[in-house]
PDB file of C-alpha atoms in Angstrom:
ATOM      1  CA  MET A   1      -4.270  -8.156  -6.108  1.00 74.00           C
ATOM      2  CA  ASN A   2      -3.285  -6.268  -2.975  1.00 87.00           C
ATOM      3  CA  MET A   3      -5.417  -4.143  -0.658  1.00 91.00           C
ATOM      4  CA  VAL A   4      -4.430  -0.884   1.009  1.00 91.00           C
ATOM      5  CA  LEU A   5      -6.155   0.238   4.205  1.00 92.00           C
ATOM      6  CA  ILE A   6      -6.387   3.996   4.671  1.00 91.00           C
ATOM      7  CA  GLU A   7      -7.724   5.365   7.950  1.00 91.00           C
ATOM      8  CA  ASN A   8      -8.350   8.932   9.016  1.00 88.00           C
ATOM      9  CA  THR A   9      -7.876   8.656  12.773  1.00 84.00           C
ATOM     10  CA  ALA A  10     -10.736   9.700  15.011  1.00 74.00           C
ATOM     11  CA  GLY A  11      -8.646  12.330  16.818  1.00 74.00           C
ATOM     12  CA  SER A  12      -7.915  14.142  13.582  1.00 72.00           C
ATOM     13  CA  SER A  13      -9.903  17.245  12.746  1.00 77.00           C
ATOM     14  CA  GLN A  14      -8.828  17.082   9.108  1.00 82.00           C
ATOM     15  CA  VAL A  15     -10.757  15.621   6.184  1.00 85.00           C
ATOM     16  CA  ILE A  16      -8.531  13.705   3.763  1.00 88.00           C
ATOM     17  CA  THR A  17      -9.133  13.154   0.071  1.00 89.00           C
ATOM     18  CA  ILE A  18      -8.218   9.929  -1.689  1.00 91.00           C
ATOM     19  CA  ILE A  19      -7.748  10.096  -5.454  1.00 90.00           C
ATOM     20  CA  GLU A  20      -7.548   6.844  -7.423  1.00 91.00           C
ATOM     21  CA  GLU A  21      -6.254   7.053 -11.005  1.00 90.00           C
ATOM     22  CA  PHE A  22      -6.528   4.190 -13.467  1.00 88.00           C
ATOM     23  CA  ALA A  23      -7.067   3.710 -17.204  1.00 86.00           C
ATOM     24  CA  GLY A  24      -7.207   7.450 -17.827  1.00 85.00           C
ATOM     25  CA  HIS A  25      -9.935   8.005 -15.226  1.00 87.00           C
ATOM     26  CA  SER A  26      -9.820   9.368 -11.714  1.00 88.00           C
ATOM     27  CA  VAL A  27     -12.176   8.891  -8.794  1.00 89.00           C
ATOM     28  CA  SER A  28     -11.962  10.869  -5.576  1.00 88.00           C
ATOM     29  CA  ARG A  29     -13.597  10.511  -2.204  1.00 89.00           C
ATOM     30  CA  ASP A  30     -13.328  12.197   1.156  1.00 88.00           C
ATOM     31  CA  LEU A  31     -12.681  10.479   4.474  1.00 89.00           C
ATOM     32  CA  ASN A  32     -13.892  12.246   7.582  1.00 87.00           C
ATOM     33  CA  PRO A  33     -12.178  11.738  10.940  1.00 87.00           C
ATOM     34  CA  GLY A  34     -12.805   8.200  12.207  1.00 89.00           C
ATOM     35  CA  GLU A  35     -13.553   6.745   8.756  1.00 91.00           C
ATOM     36  CA  HIS A  36     -11.495   4.170   6.868  1.00 92.00           C
ATOM     37  CA  THR A  37     -11.526   2.446   3.496  1.00 92.00           C
ATOM     38  CA  ARG A  38      -9.873  -0.474   1.737  1.00 93.00           C
ATOM     39  CA  ILE A  39      -8.692   0.079  -1.809  1.00 91.00           C
ATOM     40  CA  PRO A  40      -7.662  -2.710  -4.176  1.00 89.00           C
ATOM     41  CA  VAL A  41      -4.421  -1.810  -5.932  1.00 86.00           C
ATOM     42  CA  GLY A  42      -2.674  -3.195  -8.938  1.00 84.00           C
ATOM     43  CA  GLN A  43       0.092  -2.442 -11.367  1.00 85.00           C
ATOM     44  CA  PHE A  44      -1.848   0.199 -13.333  1.00 87.00           C
ATOM     45  CA  LYS A  45      -3.484   2.154 -10.501  1.00 88.00           C
ATOM     46  CA  SER A  46      -2.101   5.074  -8.545  1.00 88.00           C
ATOM     47  CA  ILE A  47      -3.425   6.434  -5.274  1.00 89.00           C
ATOM     48  CA  VAL A  48      -2.940   9.941  -3.897  1.00 88.00           C
ATOM     49  CA  VAL A  49      -3.905  10.846  -0.321  1.00 89.00           C
ATOM     50  CA  ARG A  50      -3.943  14.497   0.673  1.00 87.00           C
ATOM     51  CA  GLU A  51      -5.295  16.745   3.370  1.00 83.00           C
ATOM     52  CA  THR A  52      -8.395  18.609   2.311  1.00 76.00           C
ATOM     53  CA  TYR A  53      -8.789  22.030   3.773  1.00 68.00           C
ATOM     54  CA  PRO A  54     -12.268  23.148   4.905  1.00 63.00           C
ATOM     55  CA  ASP A  55     -12.735  25.518   1.963  1.00 64.00           C
ATOM     56  CA  ASP A  56     -11.917  22.702  -0.481  1.00 64.00           C
ATOM     57  CA  TRP A  57     -14.314  20.121   0.914  1.00 59.00           C
ATOM     58  CA  LEU A  58     -17.143  22.596   1.557  1.00 67.00           C
ATOM     59  CA  THR A  59     -16.950  23.800  -2.030  1.00 71.00           C
ATOM     60  CA  ARG A  60     -16.852  20.221  -3.352  1.00 67.00           C
ATOM     61  CA  ALA A  61     -19.744  19.119  -1.110  1.00 69.00           C
ATOM     62  CA  ARG A  62     -21.888  22.029  -2.269  1.00 73.00           C
ATOM     63  CA  ALA A  63     -21.101  21.268  -5.916  1.00 72.00           C
ATOM     64  CA  ARG A  64     -21.872  17.577  -5.411  1.00 68.00           C
ATOM     65  CA  ASN A  65     -25.170  18.362  -3.660  1.00 71.00           C
ATOM     66  CA  ALA A  66     -26.144  20.759  -6.442  1.00 72.00           C
ATOM     67  CA  THR A  67     -25.802  17.995  -9.049  1.00 66.00           C
ATOM     68  CA  ILE A  68     -27.808  15.379  -7.144  1.00 60.00           C
ATOM     69  CA  PRO A  69     -31.262  16.596  -8.340  1.00 58.00           C
ATOM     70  CA  ASP A  70     -29.957  16.575 -11.934  1.00 55.00           C
ATOM     71  CA  ALA A  71     -28.725  12.998 -11.552  1.00 51.00           C
ATOM     72  CA  ILE A  72     -32.065  11.871 -10.098  1.00 53.00           C
ATOM     73  CA  ALA A  73     -33.979  13.603 -12.894  1.00 51.00           C
ATOM     74  CA  SER A  74     -31.831  11.962 -15.567  1.00 53.00           C
ATOM     75  CA  ARG A  75     -32.492   8.491 -14.070  1.00 53.00           C
ATOM     76  CA  ALA A  76     -36.229   9.114 -14.106  1.00 51.00           C
ATOM     77  CA  ALA A  77     -36.195  10.096 -17.792  1.00 50.00           C
TER      78      ALA A  77
END
């Protein structure tokens, strides 16, 4: 298996979004300026890296934060 290093340089003012697709599923995450990640890659995985504009990531962050209490409540049940 190979690893890919993706870094959003510290001087950048742009948030980037990484989308991993595999086995019919997709997982996305944001990298703020100065952050980096290592992603294992294989034959059946694709990776997309794109700039995320402020409206996109603010909307996604608000939606994610709105679902956190629901997720905590479902774990407690």
